[in-house]
Amino acid sequence: MNLTVRTEHTDSQTTMIMEAVVERENMKAAYAQVMHNHGAAGIDGMPVEALKAYLNEHWPTIKEQLLNKSYKPQPVRKVEIPKPDGKGVRVLGIPTVVDRLIQQAMHQVLTPIFDPDFSASSYGFRPGRSALDAVEAALGYVTEGRRWVVDIDLEKFFDRVNHDILMSRVARRIKDKRALLLIRRYLQAGMMEGGLVGQRTEGTPQGGPLSPLLSNILLDDLDKELERRGHRFCRYADDCNIYVQTEASGTRVMESITRFLEEKLRLRVNAGKSAVARPWHRKFLGYSMTSEPTPRLKPARESAKRFKKKIKEQTRRGRGRNLKRVIEEMNPLLRGWMQYYRLSQVKSIFDELDGWLRRRLRCILWKQWKRSYARAKNMMRRGLDECRAWISATNGRGPWWNAGASHMNQAFPKSYFGSLGLVSLLNEHRRLARSF
């Protein structure tokens, strides 16, 4: 059973929150973080570059309003972004730069009060913790013999957080009524879309610095309930996996935890996306694992598909451009993807993806050449004899088929793309494995 460290705070620390929020050093740190994050403008159109000049003129008034309970946040700007799986959109609420600054300042004060009491099995949006820590913990539970997972998906979690239940959890630790009022005002700040502001009675939109902390405060009740029952679990934000030894126990856990979430926290479990299954049939934070007695981590099939989709979108712009330039622009994406999947213990997928990437680049070349004469001429330049080059150039097959055919593989082998600086996922994985 995971143990949590309880940290007591004095009354002055929890009743004088707003003084700590507006304290000079805290605001300087918040300002630095907002500038570092940059981000889009809110409904007022103010960019982060204009924040310093605005604060020089208006900060004394804003500070006074924060301390006397009269500050009212502006509505957030609604932004919809496609979900990673391509099914539906995720709604973001972008606060103004000033409200991002205040939320960041509050986040810095509230985190040391709440975070030490959070579960050791909670990994999302916490100092010193990451998604990869959660993935490693999940692998450990399956390796121990818990070879069934209760995969819980909360339906539109950030849109359906009950404000009263959340505020009651915040008020357990925070006694400063000014801070409680300000947090509620942030929760209830309207959302602007198409010039109209819609009021909110539930939800804590993603996009502001406070939202991740508030979600952890609410879901800490779930963590404590799972700990009380002695379960092994990993939670990253609203993504929770519970690891058990049998399918029957998994079914019982799914039913009882669904009741707990719906009755105690007023949250809805998405039955269509939740399941009791083998861990190697599910994905967790982009990873899956093998079904061997000692399981090994690997990128989930869906993760590899999303990776290919990103590459396709990026290389679609490569038509008519220098291939070396295309590779230079693609390499940061390759390195970033490998950095996240460095825990993978199955190497074959990286070798397969390397081959797919080279084929994608050969396809770009074939399309750039356009005519049979250009195709034959370029393949002859790369060492193919005239007869074979002309047969290949006039075969009538499509670009993707030709990109994988022997004539293009011979003309543009692996070493050719290496000479242009193309990052090899397999080699990058080996390099990262040595460094960690």
Tab-separated table of C-alpha atoms in Angstrom:
chain	number	residue	atom	x	y	z
A	1	MET	CA	0.000	0.000	0.000
A	2	ASN	CA	1.334	3.417	-0.927
A	3	LEU	CA	2.002	5.768	1.961
A	4	THR	CA	1.611	9.511	1.747
A	5	VAL	CA	3.516	12.078	3.770
A	6	ARG	CA	1.265	14.409	5.760
A	7	THR	CA	2.452	17.972	6.054
A	8	GLU	CA	0.796	20.309	8.567
A	9	HIS	CA	0.522	24.023	7.861
A	10	THR	CA	-0.043	26.740	10.412
A	11	ASP	CA	-3.240	28.811	10.471
A	12	SER	CA	-1.308	31.841	9.255
A	13	GLN	CA	-0.132	29.903	6.186
A	14	THR	CA	-3.663	28.906	5.215
A	15	THR	CA	-5.500	32.102	6.249
A	16	MET	CA	-3.039	34.565	4.701
A	17	ILE	CA	-2.905	32.993	1.257
A	18	MET	CA	-3.527	36.194	-0.681
A	19	GLU	CA	-0.672	38.018	1.055
A	20	ALA	CA	1.619	35.174	-0.013
A	21	VAL	CA	0.223	35.302	-3.568
A	22	VAL	CA	0.922	39.030	-4.095
A	23	GLU	CA	4.298	38.946	-2.299
A	24	ARG	CA	6.968	40.459	-4.540
A	25	GLU	CA	9.236	37.413	-4.972
A	26	ASN	CA	6.285	35.125	-5.657
A	27	MET	CA	4.974	37.492	-8.321
A	28	LYS	CA	8.404	37.797	-9.919
A	29	ALA	CA	8.630	33.997	-10.158
A	30	ALA	CA	5.105	33.832	-11.610
A	31	TYR	CA	5.932	36.523	-14.161
A	32	ALA	CA	9.077	34.627	-15.245
A	33	GLN	CA	7.067	31.426	-15.705
A	34	VAL	CA	4.325	33.132	-17.732
A	35	MET	CA	6.939	34.735	-19.982
A	36	HIS	CA	8.697	31.381	-20.388
A	37	ASN	CA	5.450	29.604	-21.310
A	38	HIS	CA	4.507	32.423	-23.699
A	39	GLY	CA	1.115	31.188	-24.854
A	40	ALA	CA	-1.700	32.768	-26.839
A	41	ALA	CA	-3.558	35.939	-25.916
A	42	GLY	CA	-6.883	35.846	-24.081
A	43	ILE	CA	-10.081	37.699	-24.990
A	44	ASP	CA	-8.403	41.098	-24.507
A	45	GLY	CA	-5.806	40.325	-27.185
A	46	MET	CA	-2.889	41.277	-24.928
A	47	PRO	CA	0.301	39.329	-25.810
A	48	VAL	CA	2.748	38.318	-23.098
A	49	GLU	CA	5.217	40.899	-24.421
A	50	ALA	CA	2.848	43.669	-23.275
A	51	LEU	CA	2.446	42.316	-19.739
A	52	LYS	CA	5.368	44.172	-18.124
A	53	ALA	CA	4.240	47.601	-19.293
A	54	TYR	CA	0.664	46.841	-18.244
A	55	LEU	CA	1.728	45.779	-14.748
A	56	ASN	CA	3.908	48.868	-14.315
A	57	GLU	CA	0.769	50.936	-14.666
A	58	HIS	CA	-1.956	48.741	-13.181
A	59	TRP	CA	-0.357	46.382	-10.627
A	60	PRO	CA	-1.064	48.532	-7.516
A	61	THR	CA	-4.783	48.503	-8.368
A	62	ILE	CA	-4.820	44.789	-9.180
A	63	LYS	CA	-2.987	43.991	-5.942
A	64	GLU	CA	-5.475	45.980	-3.891
A	65	GLN	CA	-8.381	44.243	-5.607
A	66	LEU	CA	-6.876	40.819	-4.893
A	67	LEU	CA	-6.509	41.666	-1.211
A	68	ASN	CA	-9.952	43.206	-0.732
A	69	LYS	CA	-11.921	40.507	-2.650
A	70	SER	CA	-13.007	42.825	-5.463
A	71	TYR	CA	-10.882	41.323	-8.290
A	72	LYS	CA	-12.969	39.637	-10.984
A	73	PRO	CA	-11.297	37.491	-13.635
A	74	GLN	CA	-12.137	38.022	-17.272
A	75	PRO	CA	-13.834	35.272	-19.317
A	76	VAL	CA	-11.569	32.749	-21.004
A	77	ARG	CA	-11.249	32.397	-24.757
A	78	LYS	CA	-12.593	29.109	-26.106
A	79	VAL	CA	-10.191	27.137	-28.282
A	80	GLU	CA	-10.856	23.676	-29.704
A	81	ILE	CA	-7.998	21.363	-30.612
A	82	PRO	CA	-8.285	17.866	-32.125
A	83	LYS	CA	-7.815	14.990	-29.696
A	84	PRO	CA	-4.729	12.817	-30.309
A	85	ASP	CA	-6.873	9.890	-31.459
A	86	GLY	CA	-8.585	12.123	-34.014
A	87	LYS	CA	-12.000	11.509	-32.428
A	88	GLY	CA	-13.580	14.759	-31.352
A	89	VAL	CA	-11.983	17.889	-29.957
A	90	ARG	CA	-10.599	19.018	-26.616
A	91	VAL	CA	-11.915	22.356	-25.369
A	92	LEU	CA	-9.353	24.744	-23.909
A	93	GLY	CA	-10.114	27.950	-22.045
A	94	ILE	CA	-7.327	30.488	-22.570
A	95	PRO	CA	-7.230	33.106	-19.770
A	96	THR	CA	-5.912	36.609	-20.336
A	97	VAL	CA	-2.214	37.097	-19.667
A	98	VAL	CA	-2.994	38.955	-16.420
A	99	ASP	CA	-5.217	36.124	-15.198
A	100	ARG	CA	-2.546	33.576	-16.178
A	101	LEU	CA	-0.097	35.546	-14.031
A	102	ILE	CA	-2.426	35.551	-11.023
A	103	GLN	CA	-3.269	31.868	-11.438
A	104	GLN	CA	0.424	31.024	-11.674
A	105	ALA	CA	1.131	33.019	-8.500
A	106	MET	CA	-1.678	31.152	-6.706
A	107	HIS	CA	-0.432	27.816	-8.043
A	108	GLN	CA	3.015	28.490	-6.551
A	109	VAL	CA	1.509	29.179	-3.121
A	110	LEU	CA	-1.061	26.363	-3.094
A	111	THR	CA	1.137	23.567	-4.444
A	112	PRO	CA	3.400	23.308	-1.350
A	113	ILE	CA	0.253	23.109	0.804
A	114	PHE	CA	-1.510	20.348	-1.135
A	115	ASP	CA	1.157	18.393	-3.006
A	116	PRO	CA	2.953	16.747	-0.046
A	117	ASP	CA	-0.338	15.119	0.942
A	118	PHE	CA	-1.084	13.710	-2.512
A	119	SER	CA	-0.757	9.982	-3.179
A	120	ALA	CA	2.543	8.466	-4.213
A	121	SER	CA	0.556	6.861	-7.057
A	122	SER	CA	-0.451	10.249	-8.504
A	123	TYR	CA	1.970	11.418	-11.191
A	124	GLY	CA	0.316	14.136	-13.283
A	125	PHE	CA	1.264	17.815	-13.025
A	126	ARG	CA	3.343	17.374	-9.889
A	127	PRO	CA	6.858	18.643	-9.104
A	128	GLY	CA	9.532	16.035	-9.745
A	129	ARG	CA	7.113	13.542	-11.316
A	130	SER	CA	6.393	12.639	-14.908
A	131	ALA	CA	4.359	10.419	-17.191
A	132	LEU	CA	7.369	8.124	-17.576
A	133	ASP	CA	7.460	7.575	-13.799
A	134	ALA	CA	3.843	6.393	-14.018
A	135	VAL	CA	4.664	4.082	-16.938
A	136	GLU	CA	7.550	2.495	-15.001
A	137	ALA	CA	5.325	1.990	-11.943
A	138	ALA	CA	2.659	0.343	-14.120
A	139	LEU	CA	5.247	-2.034	-15.571
A	140	GLY	CA	6.348	-2.907	-12.036
A	141	TYR	CA	2.819	-3.862	-10.977
A	142	VAL	CA	2.335	-6.116	-14.006
A	143	THR	CA	5.751	-7.700	-13.475
A	144	GLU	CA	4.712	-8.505	-9.890
A	145	GLY	CA	1.840	-10.588	-11.253
A	146	ARG	CA	-1.050	-8.134	-11.478
A	147	ARG	CA	-1.787	-9.035	-15.073
A	148	TRP	CA	-5.237	-7.450	-15.338
A	149	VAL	CA	-5.875	-3.732	-15.535
A	150	VAL	CA	-8.963	-1.723	-14.651
A	151	ASP	CA	-8.610	1.098	-17.156
A	152	ILE	CA	-10.890	3.968	-16.108
A	153	ASP	CA	-11.697	6.779	-18.513
A	154	LEU	CA	-13.528	9.763	-17.011
A	155	GLU	CA	-15.996	11.229	-19.478
A	156	LYS	CA	-15.218	14.890	-20.236
A	157	PHE	CA	-13.602	15.248	-16.822
A	158	PHE	CA	-12.402	18.853	-17.130
A	159	ASP	CA	-15.834	19.905	-18.438
A	160	ARG	CA	-17.834	18.243	-15.652
A	161	VAL	CA	-16.039	18.983	-12.404
A	162	ASN	CA	-18.669	19.907	-9.804
A	163	HIS	CA	-17.713	23.316	-8.397
A	164	ASP	CA	-19.239	22.801	-4.949
A	165	ILE	CA	-17.533	19.443	-4.431
A	166	LEU	CA	-14.196	20.804	-5.642
A	167	MET	CA	-14.414	23.926	-3.463
A	168	SER	CA	-15.247	21.831	-0.404
A	169	ARG	CA	-12.002	19.881	-0.998
A	170	VAL	CA	-9.982	23.092	-1.392
A	171	ALA	CA	-11.545	24.512	1.785
A	172	ARG	CA	-10.318	21.539	3.811
A	173	ARG	CA	-6.851	23.088	3.735
A	174	ILE	CA	-7.351	26.731	2.758
A	175	LYS	CA	-8.983	29.058	5.299
A	176	ASP	CA	-8.420	32.353	3.490
A	177	LYS	CA	-11.917	33.250	2.256
A	178	ARG	CA	-10.450	35.701	-0.249
A	179	ALA	CA	-8.499	32.901	-1.916
A	180	LEU	CA	-11.526	30.597	-1.909
A	181	LEU	CA	-13.673	33.319	-3.484
A	182	LEU	CA	-11.072	34.017	-6.163
A	183	ILE	CA	-10.748	30.329	-7.058
A	184	ARG	CA	-14.521	30.028	-7.370
A	185	ARG	CA	-14.589	33.112	-9.572
A	186	TYR	CA	-11.984	31.534	-11.812
A	187	LEU	CA	-14.103	28.380	-12.007
A	188	GLN	CA	-17.192	30.386	-12.892
A	189	ALA	CA	-15.547	32.841	-15.293
A	190	GLY	CA	-17.438	32.707	-18.553
A	191	MET	CA	-16.128	31.298	-21.813
A	192	MET	CA	-16.177	33.509	-24.900
A	193	GLU	CA	-16.943	32.022	-28.301
A	194	GLY	CA	-17.884	34.011	-31.355
A	195	GLY	CA	-18.085	37.236	-29.385
A	196	LEU	CA	-20.598	35.823	-26.878
A	197	VAL	CA	-19.808	34.860	-23.273
A	198	GLY	CA	-21.379	31.678	-21.928
A	199	GLN	CA	-21.580	31.233	-18.167
A	200	ARG	CA	-20.175	28.127	-16.500
A	201	THR	CA	-21.730	26.204	-13.624
A	202	GLU	CA	-19.375	23.209	-13.781
A	203	GLY	CA	-15.975	22.258	-15.129
A	204	THR	CA	-12.460	23.634	-14.848
A	205	PRO	CA	-11.297	24.283	-18.422
A	206	GLN	CA	-7.808	23.249	-19.405
A	207	GLY	CA	-5.594	26.157	-20.346
A	208	GLY	CA	-4.931	27.964	-17.070
A	209	PRO	CA	-2.129	27.222	-14.567
A	210	LEU	CA	-4.583	26.424	-11.744
A	211	SER	CA	-6.611	23.773	-13.567
A	212	PRO	CA	-4.140	20.844	-13.191
A	213	LEU	CA	-3.710	21.452	-9.451
A	214	LEU	CA	-7.469	21.712	-8.901
A	215	SER	CA	-7.999	18.446	-10.776
A	216	ASN	CA	-5.464	16.720	-8.514
A	217	ILE	CA	-7.157	18.151	-5.415
A	218	LEU	CA	-10.498	16.708	-6.492
A	219	LEU	CA	-9.154	13.329	-7.631
A	220	ASP	CA	-7.095	12.949	-4.452
A	221	ASP	CA	-10.305	11.584	-2.933
A	222	LEU	CA	-10.188	8.787	-5.516
A	223	ASP	CA	-6.519	8.127	-4.701
A	224	LYS	CA	-7.214	7.928	-0.973
A	225	GLU	CA	-10.112	5.536	-1.545
A	226	LEU	CA	-7.932	3.262	-3.691
A	227	GLU	CA	-5.186	3.362	-1.050
A	228	ARG	CA	-7.711	2.551	1.688
A	229	ARG	CA	-8.719	-0.536	-0.260
A	230	GLY	CA	-5.096	-1.570	-0.741
A	231	HIS	CA	-5.066	-1.307	-4.543
A	232	ARG	CA	-2.025	-0.837	-6.757
A	233	PHE	CA	-2.710	1.940	-9.221
A	234	CYS	CA	-1.236	4.727	-11.314
A	235	ARG	CA	-3.083	7.977	-11.941
A	236	TYR	CA	-1.950	10.710	-14.300
A	237	ALA	CA	-4.504	13.554	-14.242
A	238	ASP	CA	-7.821	11.919	-15.215
A	239	ASP	CA	-6.142	8.775	-16.602
A	240	CYS	CA	-6.304	6.040	-13.934
A	241	ASN	CA	-5.201	2.400	-14.187
A	242	ILE	CA	-5.719	-0.078	-11.343
A	243	TYR	CA	-3.753	-3.347	-11.490
A	244	VAL	CA	-5.271	-6.567	-10.124
A	245	GLN	CA	-4.567	-10.304	-10.315
A	246	THR	CA	-7.783	-11.683	-11.796
A	247	GLU	CA	-10.483	-10.638	-14.231
A	248	ALA	CA	-13.176	-11.248	-11.616
A	249	SER	CA	-11.543	-8.893	-9.113
A	250	GLY	CA	-11.095	-6.347	-11.892
A	251	THR	CA	-14.812	-6.461	-12.670
A	252	ARG	CA	-15.656	-5.914	-8.997
A	253	VAL	CA	-13.235	-2.995	-8.749
A	254	MET	CA	-14.630	-1.390	-11.914
A	255	GLU	CA	-18.182	-1.559	-10.574
A	256	SER	CA	-17.374	-0.277	-7.080
A	257	ILE	CA	-15.052	2.532	-8.210
A	258	THR	CA	-17.572	3.641	-10.830
A	259	ARG	CA	-20.164	3.973	-8.041
A	260	PHE	CA	-17.683	5.897	-5.884
A	261	LEU	CA	-16.852	8.345	-8.650
A	262	GLU	CA	-20.456	8.949	-9.617
A	263	GLU	CA	-21.891	9.172	-6.095
A	264	LYS	CA	-19.082	10.874	-4.176
A	265	LEU	CA	-17.452	13.082	-6.816
A	266	ARG	CA	-20.298	13.415	-9.355
A	267	LEU	CA	-17.999	12.254	-12.140
A	268	ARG	CA	-19.064	9.982	-14.978
A	269	VAL	CA	-17.093	6.974	-16.179
A	270	ASN	CA	-17.045	6.545	-19.946
A	271	ALA	CA	-18.166	2.927	-20.279
A	272	GLY	CA	-17.237	2.849	-23.959
A	273	LYS	CA	-13.580	3.711	-23.326
A	274	SER	CA	-13.114	2.028	-19.925
A	275	ALA	CA	-12.401	-1.692	-19.639
A	276	VAL	CA	-11.112	-4.589	-17.573
A	277	ALA	CA	-8.474	-6.140	-19.808
A	278	ARG	CA	-4.956	-7.447	-20.139
A	279	PRO	CA	-2.416	-4.586	-19.924
A	280	TRP	CA	-0.936	-5.526	-23.310
A	281	HIS	CA	-4.355	-4.968	-24.893
A	282	ARG	CA	-4.552	-1.414	-23.533
A	283	LYS	CA	-2.396	1.692	-23.714
A	284	PHE	CA	-1.314	3.903	-20.827
A	285	LEU	CA	0.183	7.325	-21.513
A	286	GLY	CA	1.155	6.263	-25.023
A	287	TYR	CA	2.836	3.009	-23.942
A	288	SER	CA	1.786	-0.611	-24.068
A	289	MET	CA	3.676	-3.758	-23.067
A	290	THR	CA	4.293	-7.310	-24.177
A	291	SER	CA	2.455	-10.339	-22.772
A	292	GLU	CA	5.626	-12.210	-21.745
A	293	PRO	CA	6.054	-13.469	-18.153
A	294	THR	CA	8.419	-10.536	-17.693
A	295	PRO	CA	6.650	-7.859	-19.746
A	296	ARG	CA	8.542	-5.267	-21.765
A	297	LEU	CA	7.452	-1.737	-22.598
A	298	LYS	CA	6.806	-0.574	-26.138
A	299	PRO	CA	5.040	2.322	-27.868
A	300	ALA	CA	1.332	1.586	-28.222
A	301	ARG	CA	0.082	0.859	-31.730
A	302	GLU	CA	-1.994	4.066	-31.629
A	303	SER	CA	1.121	6.055	-30.705
A	304	ALA	CA	2.990	4.773	-33.753
A	305	LYS	CA	-0.007	5.661	-35.945
A	306	ARG	CA	-0.125	9.212	-34.570
A	307	PHE	CA	3.618	9.526	-35.118
A	308	LYS	CA	3.256	8.505	-38.767
A	309	LYS	CA	0.394	10.959	-39.189
A	310	LYS	CA	2.550	13.827	-37.895
A	311	ILE	CA	5.384	12.859	-40.230
A	312	LYS	CA	2.981	12.708	-43.178
A	313	GLU	CA	1.638	16.165	-42.358
A	314	GLN	CA	5.130	17.592	-42.070
A	315	THR	CA	6.596	15.933	-45.154
A	316	ARG	CA	3.558	16.869	-47.237
A	317	ARG	CA	5.141	20.307	-47.279
A	318	GLY	CA	8.334	18.757	-48.619
A	319	ARG	CA	7.231	18.568	-52.236
A	320	GLY	CA	9.459	20.707	-54.383
A	321	ARG	CA	11.904	21.358	-51.535
A	322	ASN	CA	15.444	20.251	-50.871
A	323	LEU	CA	15.412	16.846	-49.154
A	324	LYS	CA	18.156	17.827	-46.712
A	325	ARG	CA	16.023	20.754	-45.547
A	326	VAL	CA	13.027	18.468	-45.091
A	327	ILE	CA	15.151	16.147	-42.944
A	328	GLU	CA	16.504	19.030	-40.847
A	329	GLU	CA	12.967	20.138	-40.050
A	330	MET	CA	11.845	16.576	-39.309
A	331	ASN	CA	14.729	15.620	-36.987
A	332	PRO	CA	13.518	17.579	-33.911
A	333	LEU	CA	10.211	15.687	-34.072
A	334	LEU	CA	12.083	12.366	-34.295
A	335	ARG	CA	14.321	13.204	-31.335
A	336	GLY	CA	11.393	14.432	-29.245
A	337	TRP	CA	9.376	11.290	-29.951
A	338	MET	CA	12.301	9.074	-29.040
A	339	GLN	CA	12.966	11.061	-25.875
A	340	TYR	CA	9.477	10.184	-24.664
A	341	TYR	CA	9.638	6.545	-25.776
A	342	ARG	CA	13.136	5.954	-24.448
A	343	LEU	CA	11.741	3.472	-21.884
A	344	SER	CA	10.724	1.093	-24.676
A	345	GLN	CA	12.365	-2.310	-24.391
A	346	VAL	CA	11.133	-3.556	-27.774
A	347	LYS	CA	13.531	-2.292	-30.424
A	348	SER	CA	11.977	-3.816	-33.536
A	349	ILE	CA	9.340	-1.089	-33.796
A	350	PHE	CA	12.041	1.583	-34.163
A	351	ASP	CA	13.732	-0.388	-36.933
A	352	GLU	CA	10.374	-0.686	-38.720
A	353	LEU	CA	9.681	3.023	-38.337
A	354	ASP	CA	13.173	3.864	-39.625
A	355	GLY	CA	12.390	1.897	-42.772
A	356	TRP	CA	9.016	3.621	-43.103
A	357	LEU	CA	10.668	7.056	-42.749
A	358	ARG	CA	13.189	6.327	-45.507
A	359	ARG	CA	10.395	5.073	-47.747
A	360	ARG	CA	8.467	8.283	-47.046
A	361	LEU	CA	11.469	10.342	-48.150
A	362	ARG	CA	11.980	8.241	-51.273
A	363	CYS	CA	8.324	8.856	-52.044
A	364	ILE	CA	8.943	12.611	-51.876
A	365	LEU	CA	11.780	12.244	-54.372
A	366	TRP	CA	9.667	10.168	-56.763
A	367	LYS	CA	6.897	12.791	-56.691
A	368	GLN	CA	9.372	15.636	-57.185
A	369	TRP	CA	10.747	14.065	-60.353
A	370	LYS	CA	7.216	13.942	-61.866
A	371	ARG	CA	8.155	12.625	-65.343
A	372	SER	CA	9.635	9.344	-66.487
A	373	TYR	CA	12.656	11.045	-68.042
A	374	ALA	CA	13.568	12.793	-64.782
A	375	ARG	CA	13.071	9.569	-62.813
A	376	ALA	CA	15.271	7.512	-65.117
A	377	LYS	CA	17.935	10.207	-65.253
A	378	ASN	CA	18.098	10.576	-61.443
A	379	MET	CA	18.256	6.828	-60.844
A	380	MET	CA	21.087	6.525	-63.368
A	381	ARG	CA	22.933	9.281	-61.514
A	382	ARG	CA	22.594	7.131	-58.394
A	383	GLY	CA	24.190	4.083	-60.063
A	384	LEU	CA	21.383	2.157	-61.751
A	385	ASP	CA	22.092	0.931	-65.293
A	386	GLU	CA	20.159	2.601	-68.094
A	387	CYS	CA	17.919	-0.372	-68.874
A	388	ARG	CA	16.792	-0.929	-65.311
A	389	ALA	CA	16.368	2.797	-64.695
A	390	TRP	CA	14.026	3.173	-67.695
A	391	ILE	CA	12.021	0.036	-66.848
A	392	SER	CA	11.560	1.313	-63.300
A	393	ALA	CA	10.715	4.858	-64.382
A	394	THR	CA	7.979	3.671	-66.760
A	395	ASN	CA	6.448	0.863	-64.682
A	396	GLY	CA	3.165	2.787	-64.181
A	397	ARG	CA	3.102	2.121	-60.434
A	398	GLY	CA	2.301	4.783	-57.851
A	399	PRO	CA	4.840	6.800	-55.792
A	400	TRP	CA	4.444	4.756	-52.583
A	401	TRP	CA	4.954	1.440	-54.376
A	402	ASN	CA	8.056	2.735	-56.121
A	403	ALA	CA	9.395	4.227	-52.870
A	404	GLY	CA	9.490	0.698	-51.443
A	405	ALA	CA	10.722	-1.057	-54.577
A	406	SER	CA	14.231	-2.438	-54.988
A	407	HIS	CA	15.293	0.138	-57.585
A	408	MET	CA	14.698	3.068	-55.213
A	409	ASN	CA	16.222	1.185	-52.280
A	410	GLN	CA	19.341	0.552	-54.340
A	411	ALA	CA	19.539	4.114	-55.621
A	412	PHE	CA	18.871	5.665	-52.199
A	413	PRO	CA	20.029	3.238	-49.507
A	414	LYS	CA	20.065	3.809	-45.775
A	415	SER	CA	23.566	5.322	-45.966
A	416	TYR	CA	22.320	8.050	-48.323
A	417	PHE	CA	19.819	9.363	-45.782
A	418	GLY	CA	22.409	9.060	-43.042
A	419	SER	CA	24.710	11.302	-45.077
A	420	LEU	CA	21.917	13.916	-45.133
A	421	GLY	CA	21.703	13.783	-41.344
A	422	LEU	CA	18.473	11.797	-40.925
A	423	VAL	CA	18.081	10.728	-37.289
A	424	SER	CA	17.791	6.958	-36.896
A	425	LEU	CA	15.164	6.103	-34.269
A	426	LEU	CA	16.930	2.838	-33.495
A	427	ASN	CA	20.302	4.523	-33.019
A	428	GLU	CA	18.683	7.301	-30.982
A	429	HIS	CA	17.075	4.676	-28.746
A	430	ARG	CA	20.442	2.996	-28.183
A	431	ARG	CA	22.034	6.352	-27.362
A	432	LEU	CA	19.316	7.263	-24.875
A	433	ALA	CA	19.429	3.799	-23.301
A	434	ARG	CA	23.155	4.258	-22.592
A	435	SER	CA	22.622	7.691	-21.036
A	436	PHE	CA	19.852	6.677	-18.616
